[in-house]
Coordinates of C-alpha atoms in Angstrom, one line a residue:
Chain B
X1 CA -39.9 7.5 59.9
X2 CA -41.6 7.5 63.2
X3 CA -41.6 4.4 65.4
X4 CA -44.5 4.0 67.2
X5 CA -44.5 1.7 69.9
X6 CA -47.5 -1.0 69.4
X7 CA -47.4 -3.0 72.9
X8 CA -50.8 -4.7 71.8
X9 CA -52.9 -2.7 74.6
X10 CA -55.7 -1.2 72.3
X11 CA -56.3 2.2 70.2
X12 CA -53.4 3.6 68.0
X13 CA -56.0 5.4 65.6
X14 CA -55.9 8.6 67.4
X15 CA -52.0 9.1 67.9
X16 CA -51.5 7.3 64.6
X17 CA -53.6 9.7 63.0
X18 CA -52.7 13.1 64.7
X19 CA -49.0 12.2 64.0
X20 CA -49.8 12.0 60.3
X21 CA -51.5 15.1 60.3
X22 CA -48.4 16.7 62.0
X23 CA -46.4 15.9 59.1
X24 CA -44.8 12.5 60.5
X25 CA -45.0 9.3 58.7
X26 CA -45.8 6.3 61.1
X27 CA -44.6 2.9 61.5
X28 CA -46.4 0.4 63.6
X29 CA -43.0 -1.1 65.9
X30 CA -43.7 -4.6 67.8
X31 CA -40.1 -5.9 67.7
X32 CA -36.8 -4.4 68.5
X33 CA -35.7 -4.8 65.1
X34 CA -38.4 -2.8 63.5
X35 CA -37.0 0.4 65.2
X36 CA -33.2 0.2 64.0
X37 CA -34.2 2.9 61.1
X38 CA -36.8 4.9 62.5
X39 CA -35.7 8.8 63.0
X40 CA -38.0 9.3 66.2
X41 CA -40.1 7.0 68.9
X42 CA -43.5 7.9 70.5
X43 CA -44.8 5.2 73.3
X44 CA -48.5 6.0 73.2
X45 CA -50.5 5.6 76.6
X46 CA -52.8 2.7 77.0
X47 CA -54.2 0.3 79.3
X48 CA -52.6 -0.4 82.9
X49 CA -48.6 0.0 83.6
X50 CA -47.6 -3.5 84.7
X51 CA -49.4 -4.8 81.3
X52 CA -47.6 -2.1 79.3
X53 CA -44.3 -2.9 81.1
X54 CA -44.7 -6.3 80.8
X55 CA -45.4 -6.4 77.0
X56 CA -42.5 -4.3 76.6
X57 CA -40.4 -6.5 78.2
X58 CA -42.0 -9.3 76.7
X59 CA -41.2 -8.0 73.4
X60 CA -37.6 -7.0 74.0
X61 CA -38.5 -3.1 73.3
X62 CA -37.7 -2.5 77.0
X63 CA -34.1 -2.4 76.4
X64 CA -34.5 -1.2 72.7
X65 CA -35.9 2.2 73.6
X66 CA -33.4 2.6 75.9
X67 CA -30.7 1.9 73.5
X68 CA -32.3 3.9 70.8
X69 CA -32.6 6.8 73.6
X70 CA -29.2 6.5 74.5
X71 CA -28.0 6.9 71.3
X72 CA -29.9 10.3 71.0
X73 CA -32.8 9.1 69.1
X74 CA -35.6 12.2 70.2
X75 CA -38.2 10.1 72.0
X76 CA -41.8 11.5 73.0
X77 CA -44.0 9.5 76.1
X78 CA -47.6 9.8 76.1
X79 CA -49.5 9.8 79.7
X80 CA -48.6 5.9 80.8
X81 CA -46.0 6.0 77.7
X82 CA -44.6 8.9 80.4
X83 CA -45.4 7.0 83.7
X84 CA -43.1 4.1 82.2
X85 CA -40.5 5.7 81.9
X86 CA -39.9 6.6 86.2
X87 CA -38.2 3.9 88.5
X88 CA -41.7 2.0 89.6
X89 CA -45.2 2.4 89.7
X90 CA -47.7 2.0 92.7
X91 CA -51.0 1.1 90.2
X92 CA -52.4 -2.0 91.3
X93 CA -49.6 -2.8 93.6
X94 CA -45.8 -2.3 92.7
X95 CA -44.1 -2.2 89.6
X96 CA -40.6 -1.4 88.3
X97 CA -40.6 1.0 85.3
X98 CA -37.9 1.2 82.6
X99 CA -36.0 3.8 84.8
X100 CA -34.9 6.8 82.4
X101 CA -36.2 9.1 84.4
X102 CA -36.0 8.3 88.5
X103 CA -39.2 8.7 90.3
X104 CA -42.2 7.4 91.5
X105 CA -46.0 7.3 89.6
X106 CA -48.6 7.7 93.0
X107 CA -52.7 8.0 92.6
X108 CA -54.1 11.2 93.2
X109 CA -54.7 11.1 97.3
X110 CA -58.5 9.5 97.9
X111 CA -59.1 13.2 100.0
X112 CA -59.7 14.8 96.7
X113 CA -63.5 13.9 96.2
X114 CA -64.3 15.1 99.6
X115 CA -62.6 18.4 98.3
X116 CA -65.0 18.0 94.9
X117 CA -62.1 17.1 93.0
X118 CA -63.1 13.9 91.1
X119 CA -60.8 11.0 90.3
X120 CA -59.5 10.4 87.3
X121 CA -58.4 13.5 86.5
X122 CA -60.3 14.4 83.6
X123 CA -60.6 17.1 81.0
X124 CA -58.8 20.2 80.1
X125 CA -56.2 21.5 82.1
X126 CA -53.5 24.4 81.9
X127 CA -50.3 23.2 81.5
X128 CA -47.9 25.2 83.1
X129 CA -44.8 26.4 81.9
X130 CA -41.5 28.1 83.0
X131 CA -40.2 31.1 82.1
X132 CA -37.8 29.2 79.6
X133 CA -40.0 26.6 77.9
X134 CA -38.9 23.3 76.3
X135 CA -38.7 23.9 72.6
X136 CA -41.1 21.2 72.4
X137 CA -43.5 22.6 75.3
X138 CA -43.2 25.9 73.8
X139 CA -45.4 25.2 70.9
X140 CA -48.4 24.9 73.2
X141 CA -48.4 28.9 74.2
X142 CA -50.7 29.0 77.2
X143 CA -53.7 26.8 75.4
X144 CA -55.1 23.9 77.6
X145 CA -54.7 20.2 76.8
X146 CA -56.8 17.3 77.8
X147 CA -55.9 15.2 81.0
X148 CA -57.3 11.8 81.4
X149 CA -55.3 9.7 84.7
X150 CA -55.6 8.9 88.4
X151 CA -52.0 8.4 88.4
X152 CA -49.2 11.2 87.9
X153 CA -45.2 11.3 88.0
X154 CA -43.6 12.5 90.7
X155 CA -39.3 12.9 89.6
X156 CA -36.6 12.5 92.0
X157 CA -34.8 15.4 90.2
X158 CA -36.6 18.5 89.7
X159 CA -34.8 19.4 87.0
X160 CA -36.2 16.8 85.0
X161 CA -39.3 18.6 85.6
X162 CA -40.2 20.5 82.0
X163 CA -44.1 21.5 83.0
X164 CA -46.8 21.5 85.7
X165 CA -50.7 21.3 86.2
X166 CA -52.5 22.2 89.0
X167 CA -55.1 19.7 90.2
X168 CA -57.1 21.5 93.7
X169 CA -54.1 22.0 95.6
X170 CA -51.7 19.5 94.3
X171 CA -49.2 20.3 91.3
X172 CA -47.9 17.8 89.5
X173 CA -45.3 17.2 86.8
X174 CA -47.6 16.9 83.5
X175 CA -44.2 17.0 81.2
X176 CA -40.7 15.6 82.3
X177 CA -37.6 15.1 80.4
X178 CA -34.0 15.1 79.8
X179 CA -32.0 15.3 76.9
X180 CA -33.4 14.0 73.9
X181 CA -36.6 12.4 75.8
X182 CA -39.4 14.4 76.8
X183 CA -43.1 13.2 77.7
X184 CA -46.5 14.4 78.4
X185 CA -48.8 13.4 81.2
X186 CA -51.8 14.9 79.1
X187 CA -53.1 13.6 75.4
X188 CA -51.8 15.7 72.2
X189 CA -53.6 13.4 69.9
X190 CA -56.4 14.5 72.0
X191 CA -56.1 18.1 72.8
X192 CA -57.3 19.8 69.3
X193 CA -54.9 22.5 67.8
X194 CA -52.4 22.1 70.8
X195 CA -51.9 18.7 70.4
X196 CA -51.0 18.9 66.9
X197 CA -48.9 22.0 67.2
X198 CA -46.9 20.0 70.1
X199 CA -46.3 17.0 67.8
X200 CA -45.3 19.3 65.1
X201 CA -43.2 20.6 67.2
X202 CA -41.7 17.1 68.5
X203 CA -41.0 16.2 64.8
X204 CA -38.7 19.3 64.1
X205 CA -37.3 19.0 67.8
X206 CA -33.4 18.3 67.3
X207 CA -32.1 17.5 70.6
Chain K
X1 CA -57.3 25.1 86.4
X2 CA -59.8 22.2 85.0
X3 CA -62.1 23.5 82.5
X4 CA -66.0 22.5 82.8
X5 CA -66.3 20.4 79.6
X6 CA -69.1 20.8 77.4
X7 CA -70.1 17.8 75.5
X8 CA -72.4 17.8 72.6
X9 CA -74.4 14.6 71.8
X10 CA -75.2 13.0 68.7
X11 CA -77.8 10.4 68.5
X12 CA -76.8 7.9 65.7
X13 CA -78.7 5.5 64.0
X14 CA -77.2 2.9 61.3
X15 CA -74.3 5.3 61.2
X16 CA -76.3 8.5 60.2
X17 CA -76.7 11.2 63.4
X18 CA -80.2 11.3 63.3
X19 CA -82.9 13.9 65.1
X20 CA -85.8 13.4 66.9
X21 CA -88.1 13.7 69.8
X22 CA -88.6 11.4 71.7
X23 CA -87.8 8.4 69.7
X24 CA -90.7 9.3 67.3
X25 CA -90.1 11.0 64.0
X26 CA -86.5 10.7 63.5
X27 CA -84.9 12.2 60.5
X28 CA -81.4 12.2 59.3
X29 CA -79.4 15.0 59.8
X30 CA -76.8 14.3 58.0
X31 CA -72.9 12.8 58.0
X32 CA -71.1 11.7 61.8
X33 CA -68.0 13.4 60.8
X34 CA -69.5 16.5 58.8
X35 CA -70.9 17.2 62.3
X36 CA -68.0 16.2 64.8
X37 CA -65.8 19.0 62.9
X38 CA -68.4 21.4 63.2
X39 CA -68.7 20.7 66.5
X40 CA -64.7 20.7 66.6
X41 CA -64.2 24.2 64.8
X42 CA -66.7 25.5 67.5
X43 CA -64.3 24.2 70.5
X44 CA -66.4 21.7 71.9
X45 CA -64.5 19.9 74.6
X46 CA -65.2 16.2 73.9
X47 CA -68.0 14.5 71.4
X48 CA -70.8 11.7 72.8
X49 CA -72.5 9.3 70.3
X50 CA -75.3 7.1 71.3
X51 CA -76.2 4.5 69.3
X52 CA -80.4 4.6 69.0
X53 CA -80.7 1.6 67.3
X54 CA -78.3 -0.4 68.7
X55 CA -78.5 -4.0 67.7
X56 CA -76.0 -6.7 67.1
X57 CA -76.4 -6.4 63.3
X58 CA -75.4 -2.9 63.0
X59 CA -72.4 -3.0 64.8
X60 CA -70.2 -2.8 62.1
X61 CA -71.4 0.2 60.7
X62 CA -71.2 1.6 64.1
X63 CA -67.4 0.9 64.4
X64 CA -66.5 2.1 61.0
X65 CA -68.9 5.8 62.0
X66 CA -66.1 5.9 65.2
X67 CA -63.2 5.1 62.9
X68 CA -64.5 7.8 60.7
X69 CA -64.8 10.2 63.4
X70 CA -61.6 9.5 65.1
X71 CA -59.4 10.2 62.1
X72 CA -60.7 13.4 62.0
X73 CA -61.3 15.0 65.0
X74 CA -58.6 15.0 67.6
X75 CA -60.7 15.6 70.9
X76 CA -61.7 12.6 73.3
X77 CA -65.3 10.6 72.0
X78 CA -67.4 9.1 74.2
X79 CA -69.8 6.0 72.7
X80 CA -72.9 4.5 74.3
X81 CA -75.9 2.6 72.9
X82 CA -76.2 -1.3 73.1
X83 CA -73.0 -2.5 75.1
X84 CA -73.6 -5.9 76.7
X85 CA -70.3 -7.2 76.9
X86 CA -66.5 -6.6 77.0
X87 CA -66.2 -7.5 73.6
X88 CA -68.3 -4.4 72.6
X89 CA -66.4 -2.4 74.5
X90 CA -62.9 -3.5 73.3
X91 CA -64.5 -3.5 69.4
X92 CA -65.3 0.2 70.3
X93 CA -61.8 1.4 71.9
X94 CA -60.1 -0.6 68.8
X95 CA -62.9 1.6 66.4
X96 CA -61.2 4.9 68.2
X97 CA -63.4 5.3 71.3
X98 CA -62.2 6.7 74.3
X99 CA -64.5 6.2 76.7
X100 CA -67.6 4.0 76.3
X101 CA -71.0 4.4 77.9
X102 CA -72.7 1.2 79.4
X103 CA -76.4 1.8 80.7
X104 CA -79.1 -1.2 80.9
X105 CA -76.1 -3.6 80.6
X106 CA -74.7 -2.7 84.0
X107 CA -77.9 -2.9 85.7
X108 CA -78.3 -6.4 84.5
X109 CA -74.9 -7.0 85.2
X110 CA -73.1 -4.8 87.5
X111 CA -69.8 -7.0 87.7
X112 CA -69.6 -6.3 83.9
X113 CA -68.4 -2.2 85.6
X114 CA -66.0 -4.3 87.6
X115 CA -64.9 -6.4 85.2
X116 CA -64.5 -3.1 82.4
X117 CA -62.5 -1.0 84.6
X118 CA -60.0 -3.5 85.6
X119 CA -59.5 -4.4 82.1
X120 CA -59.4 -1.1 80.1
X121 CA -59.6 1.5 83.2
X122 CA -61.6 3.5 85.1
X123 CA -61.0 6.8 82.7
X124 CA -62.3 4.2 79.9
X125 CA -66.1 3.7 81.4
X126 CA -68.9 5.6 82.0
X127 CA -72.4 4.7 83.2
X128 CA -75.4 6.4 82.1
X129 CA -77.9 6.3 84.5
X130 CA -81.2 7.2 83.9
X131 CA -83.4 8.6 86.7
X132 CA -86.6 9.6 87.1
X133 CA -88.4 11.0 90.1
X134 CA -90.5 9.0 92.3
X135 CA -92.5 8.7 95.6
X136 CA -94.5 11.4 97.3
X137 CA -93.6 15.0 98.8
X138 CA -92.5 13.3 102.1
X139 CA -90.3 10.6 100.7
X140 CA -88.9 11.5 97.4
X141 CA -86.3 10.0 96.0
X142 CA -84.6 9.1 92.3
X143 CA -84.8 5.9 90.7
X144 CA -83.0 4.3 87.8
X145 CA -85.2 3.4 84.5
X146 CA -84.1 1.5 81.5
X147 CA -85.7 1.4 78.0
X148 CA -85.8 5.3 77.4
X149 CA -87.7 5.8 81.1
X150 CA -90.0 3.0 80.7
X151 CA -88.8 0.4 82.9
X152 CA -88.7 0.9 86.4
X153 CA -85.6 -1.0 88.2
X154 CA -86.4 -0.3 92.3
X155 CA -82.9 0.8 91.9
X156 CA -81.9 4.0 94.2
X157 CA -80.5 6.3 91.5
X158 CA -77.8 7.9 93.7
X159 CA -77.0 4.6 95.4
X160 CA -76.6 3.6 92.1
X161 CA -74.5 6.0 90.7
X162 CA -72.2 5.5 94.2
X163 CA -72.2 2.0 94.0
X164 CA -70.9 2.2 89.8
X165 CA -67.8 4.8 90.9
X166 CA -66.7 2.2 93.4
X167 CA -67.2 -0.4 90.7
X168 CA -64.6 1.6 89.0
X169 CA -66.6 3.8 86.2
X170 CA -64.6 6.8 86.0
X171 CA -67.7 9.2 84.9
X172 CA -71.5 8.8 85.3
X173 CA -73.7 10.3 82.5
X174 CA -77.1 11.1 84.6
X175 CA -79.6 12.1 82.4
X176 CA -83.3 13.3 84.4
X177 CA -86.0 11.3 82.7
X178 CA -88.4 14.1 84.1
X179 CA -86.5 16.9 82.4
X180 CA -85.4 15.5 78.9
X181 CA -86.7 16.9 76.0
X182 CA -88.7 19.7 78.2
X183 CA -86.0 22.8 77.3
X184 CA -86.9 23.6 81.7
X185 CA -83.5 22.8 82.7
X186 CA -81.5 20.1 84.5
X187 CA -82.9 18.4 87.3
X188 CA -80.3 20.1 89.7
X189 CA -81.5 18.9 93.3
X190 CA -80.7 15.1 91.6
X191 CA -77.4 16.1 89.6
X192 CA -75.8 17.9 93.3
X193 CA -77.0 14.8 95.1
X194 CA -75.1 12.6 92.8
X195 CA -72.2 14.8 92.1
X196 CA -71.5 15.1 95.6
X197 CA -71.6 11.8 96.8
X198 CA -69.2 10.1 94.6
X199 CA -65.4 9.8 93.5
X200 CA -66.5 9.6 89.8
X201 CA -67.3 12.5 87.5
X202 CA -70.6 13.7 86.6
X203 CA -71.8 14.7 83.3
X204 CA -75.5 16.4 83.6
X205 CA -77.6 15.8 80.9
X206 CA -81.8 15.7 80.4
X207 CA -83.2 19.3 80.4
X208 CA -81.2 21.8 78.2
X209 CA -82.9 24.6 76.7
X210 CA -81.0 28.0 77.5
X211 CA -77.7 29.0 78.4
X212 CA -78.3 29.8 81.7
X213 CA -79.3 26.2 82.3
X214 CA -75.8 25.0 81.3
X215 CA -75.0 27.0 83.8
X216 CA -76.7 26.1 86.6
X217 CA -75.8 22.1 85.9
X218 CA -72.2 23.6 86.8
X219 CA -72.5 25.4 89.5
X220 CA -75.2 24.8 91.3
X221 CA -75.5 21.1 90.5
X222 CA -71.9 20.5 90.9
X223 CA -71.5 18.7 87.6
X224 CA -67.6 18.3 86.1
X225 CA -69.6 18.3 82.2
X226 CA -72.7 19.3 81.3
X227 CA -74.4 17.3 78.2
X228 CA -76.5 18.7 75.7
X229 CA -78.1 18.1 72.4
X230 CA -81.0 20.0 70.7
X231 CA -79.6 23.4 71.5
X232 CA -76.4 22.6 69.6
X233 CA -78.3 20.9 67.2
X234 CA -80.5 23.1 65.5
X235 CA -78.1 26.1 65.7
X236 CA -79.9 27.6 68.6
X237 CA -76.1 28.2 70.0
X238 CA -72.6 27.5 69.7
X239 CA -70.3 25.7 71.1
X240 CA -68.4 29.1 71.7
X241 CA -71.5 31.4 72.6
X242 CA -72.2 28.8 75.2
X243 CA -68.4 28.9 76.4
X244 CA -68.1 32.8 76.8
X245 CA -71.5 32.5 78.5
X246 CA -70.6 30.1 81.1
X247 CA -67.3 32.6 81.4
X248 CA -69.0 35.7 81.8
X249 CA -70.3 33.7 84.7
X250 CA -67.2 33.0 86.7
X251 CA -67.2 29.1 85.4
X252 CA -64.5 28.2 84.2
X253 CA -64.2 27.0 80.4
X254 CA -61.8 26.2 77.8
X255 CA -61.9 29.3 75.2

């Protein structure tokens, strides 16, 4: 069973749906105690970070996910389901995320659209991988995914670093991870045949 | 690098995509989702429905076409057609929209922008602004219509267009009032004068009627999307012929 994390923010069709058709079955998780069974958690992107981190706090699932995660429980963040997880958050002033992974989440500089680079950051992007790919990452081959933020993750350790895009001339992380967590800046429910084949991939990861 | 995303558009009425010109003699053509995974097999890079009979009595059927739609295809959807307030716009992110289009609404109501982007995000809205050439050889400029390029609004399209990106929409739709439906091309002076002037992506649309026009929306009119319908449509193209078109032309696109 897959826990997905409903924080009351909007949409889960899409993920919901693109999980299924990966071959996962889904359950809807709003408390802490709905996610003792589940075999893997995916915390979907959507809405603004201090509203997602406050719900999550609200709801106790804060400190759940990071229990579940410490206990090795394979966990997949999707764009602001990734920017949670860093140390704090400079959207709409500052906010403390839940920490897994140390680091900052900036806004792309306002210098871009003088260079014809357009904020958000939208549409289909390369994402970039190294040499030894993330079994997870691997899946994706060298097909492009779709990028929707004005935000991005910026890790204190590079090693937690597990892919890059380039936007103009700035290149940011668009996957971090350690252990059994990984996440993706970009959307797999919405990138066609490489967003499936990465969730497949997440559902048969064993970390 | 970012692709140049080309969008096909569906016109939708009482959730049937429907086909026309110019409003007049509109025919069904057939099932929303039958077409979005067409569109998806062919590699399209994101799908826009417009609503051309958007009233408060249909919405329902509208929600459940998007439902429909989003279970199926797993590429981003853009909705537009009849959006007043934030409700519509939450009821059509809940249905499995990702971004939603707001056009006469924000001209009546320009905080509404504001008030959408703060809520649900900047990525979330887009304006469609509908311009239309006006004045004489010596001061020429674009100005916004509403009601299908009927109504004049005084408004200064690319002001306009500047002004909704600071509001916080994250992409402007601009469709040429003087170019749609004539197959001669975007109007490119008016899609480089917006897509330069602003933070906020541009989508060119109004004009389509060759390859090489898709073309020149992208580079020489500087737009991040270019929007078409009838030559996707009535098989005229693909999706892909369109792609390795614009590639054989040093643009780059998602193959």
């Amino acid at each position: 069973m897959i826990a997905l994390i409903d924080y009351g923010m909007g949409n889960l069709h899409s993920v919901t749906k693109a999980i299924e058709r990966a071959g996962g079955r889904i359950r809807l998780v709003k408390t802490p105690e709905q996610l003792k069974d589940c075999d893997r958690i995916v915390l979907p992107g959507v809405g603004a970070f201090r509203d997602c981190i406050g719900a999550l706090h609200q709801s106790g699932l804060d400190e759940a996910i990071k229990e579940r995660c410490a206990a090795g429980t394979p966990f997949l963040g999707i764009c602001l389901g990734m920017q949670v997880l860093l140390s704090r958050s400079f959207e709409f002033g500052e906010y403390k995320g839940l920490d897994m992974i140390p680091g900052d989440v900036i806004c792309f500089p306002r210098t871009l659209p003088a260079k014809g680079l357009k904020i958000p950051h939208m549409g289909w992007n390369d994402v970039l991988l190294p040499e030894q790919a993330h079994p997870v990452l691997e899946a994706l081959g060298n097909q492009q995914c779709y990028f929707v933020h004005s935000y991005y993750c910026v890790p204190d350790d590079e090693t937690h670093t597990l892919a890059q895009c380039g936007y103009g001339d700035i290149r940011f992380a668009c996957a971090i991870g350690r252990d059994n967590i990984i996440s993706v800046q970009f959307h797999p429910e919405k990138s066609q045949a490489a967003g499936l084949a990465l969730l497949e991939s997440f559902l048969q990861w064993n970390p | 690098m970012l692709s140049k995303r080309i969008i096909p558009c569906l016109d939708v009425a009482h959730g049937r995509v429907v086909k026309g010109v110019q409003f007049v003699d509109i025919v069904d053509a057939g099932d929303p989702v039958e077409a979005a995974i067409r569109y998806d097999e062919q590699g399209a890079d994101e799908l826009c429905f417009l609503d051309i009979r958007a009233s408060h009595e249909n919405r329902d059927t509208l929600y459940h076409m998007v439902t429909d739609v989003a279970e199926n295809v797993f590429m981003p959807l853009t909705v537009g057609g009849g959006v007043k307030i934030l409700e519509d716009i939450e009821n059509l992110l809940h249905a499995g929209a990702d971004k939603i289009s707001i056009n006469t609404a924000a001209i009546h109501n320009p905080e509404l922008v504001k008030e959408a982007a703060e809520r649900f995000g900047s990525s979330t809205i887009v304006v469609a602004v509908d311009a239309k050439r006006v004045g004489d050889a010596a001061g020429e400029h674009w100005e916004c219509f509403t009601h299908g390029g009927r109504k004049p609004t005084g408004i200064n399209a690319v002001e306009w267009a500047q002004k909704m990106s600071d509001y916080g929409a994250g992409e402007i739709l601009l469709t040429s009032m003087d170019c749609d439906g004539t197959k001669q091309g975007y109007d490119i002076p008016l899609t480089r004068a917006v897509a330069e002037h602003i933070s906020a992506n541009v989508v060119a649309s109004g004009g389509v009627g060759t390859l090489k026009h898709l073309a020149e929306g992208l580079s020489d009119g500087k737009a991040d999307a270019v929007l078409a319908a009838s030559i996707f449509h009535f098989g005229e193209y693909s999706i892909h012929e369109a792609k390795e078109y614009l590639a054989s032309h040093d643009i780059p696109v998602r193959l």
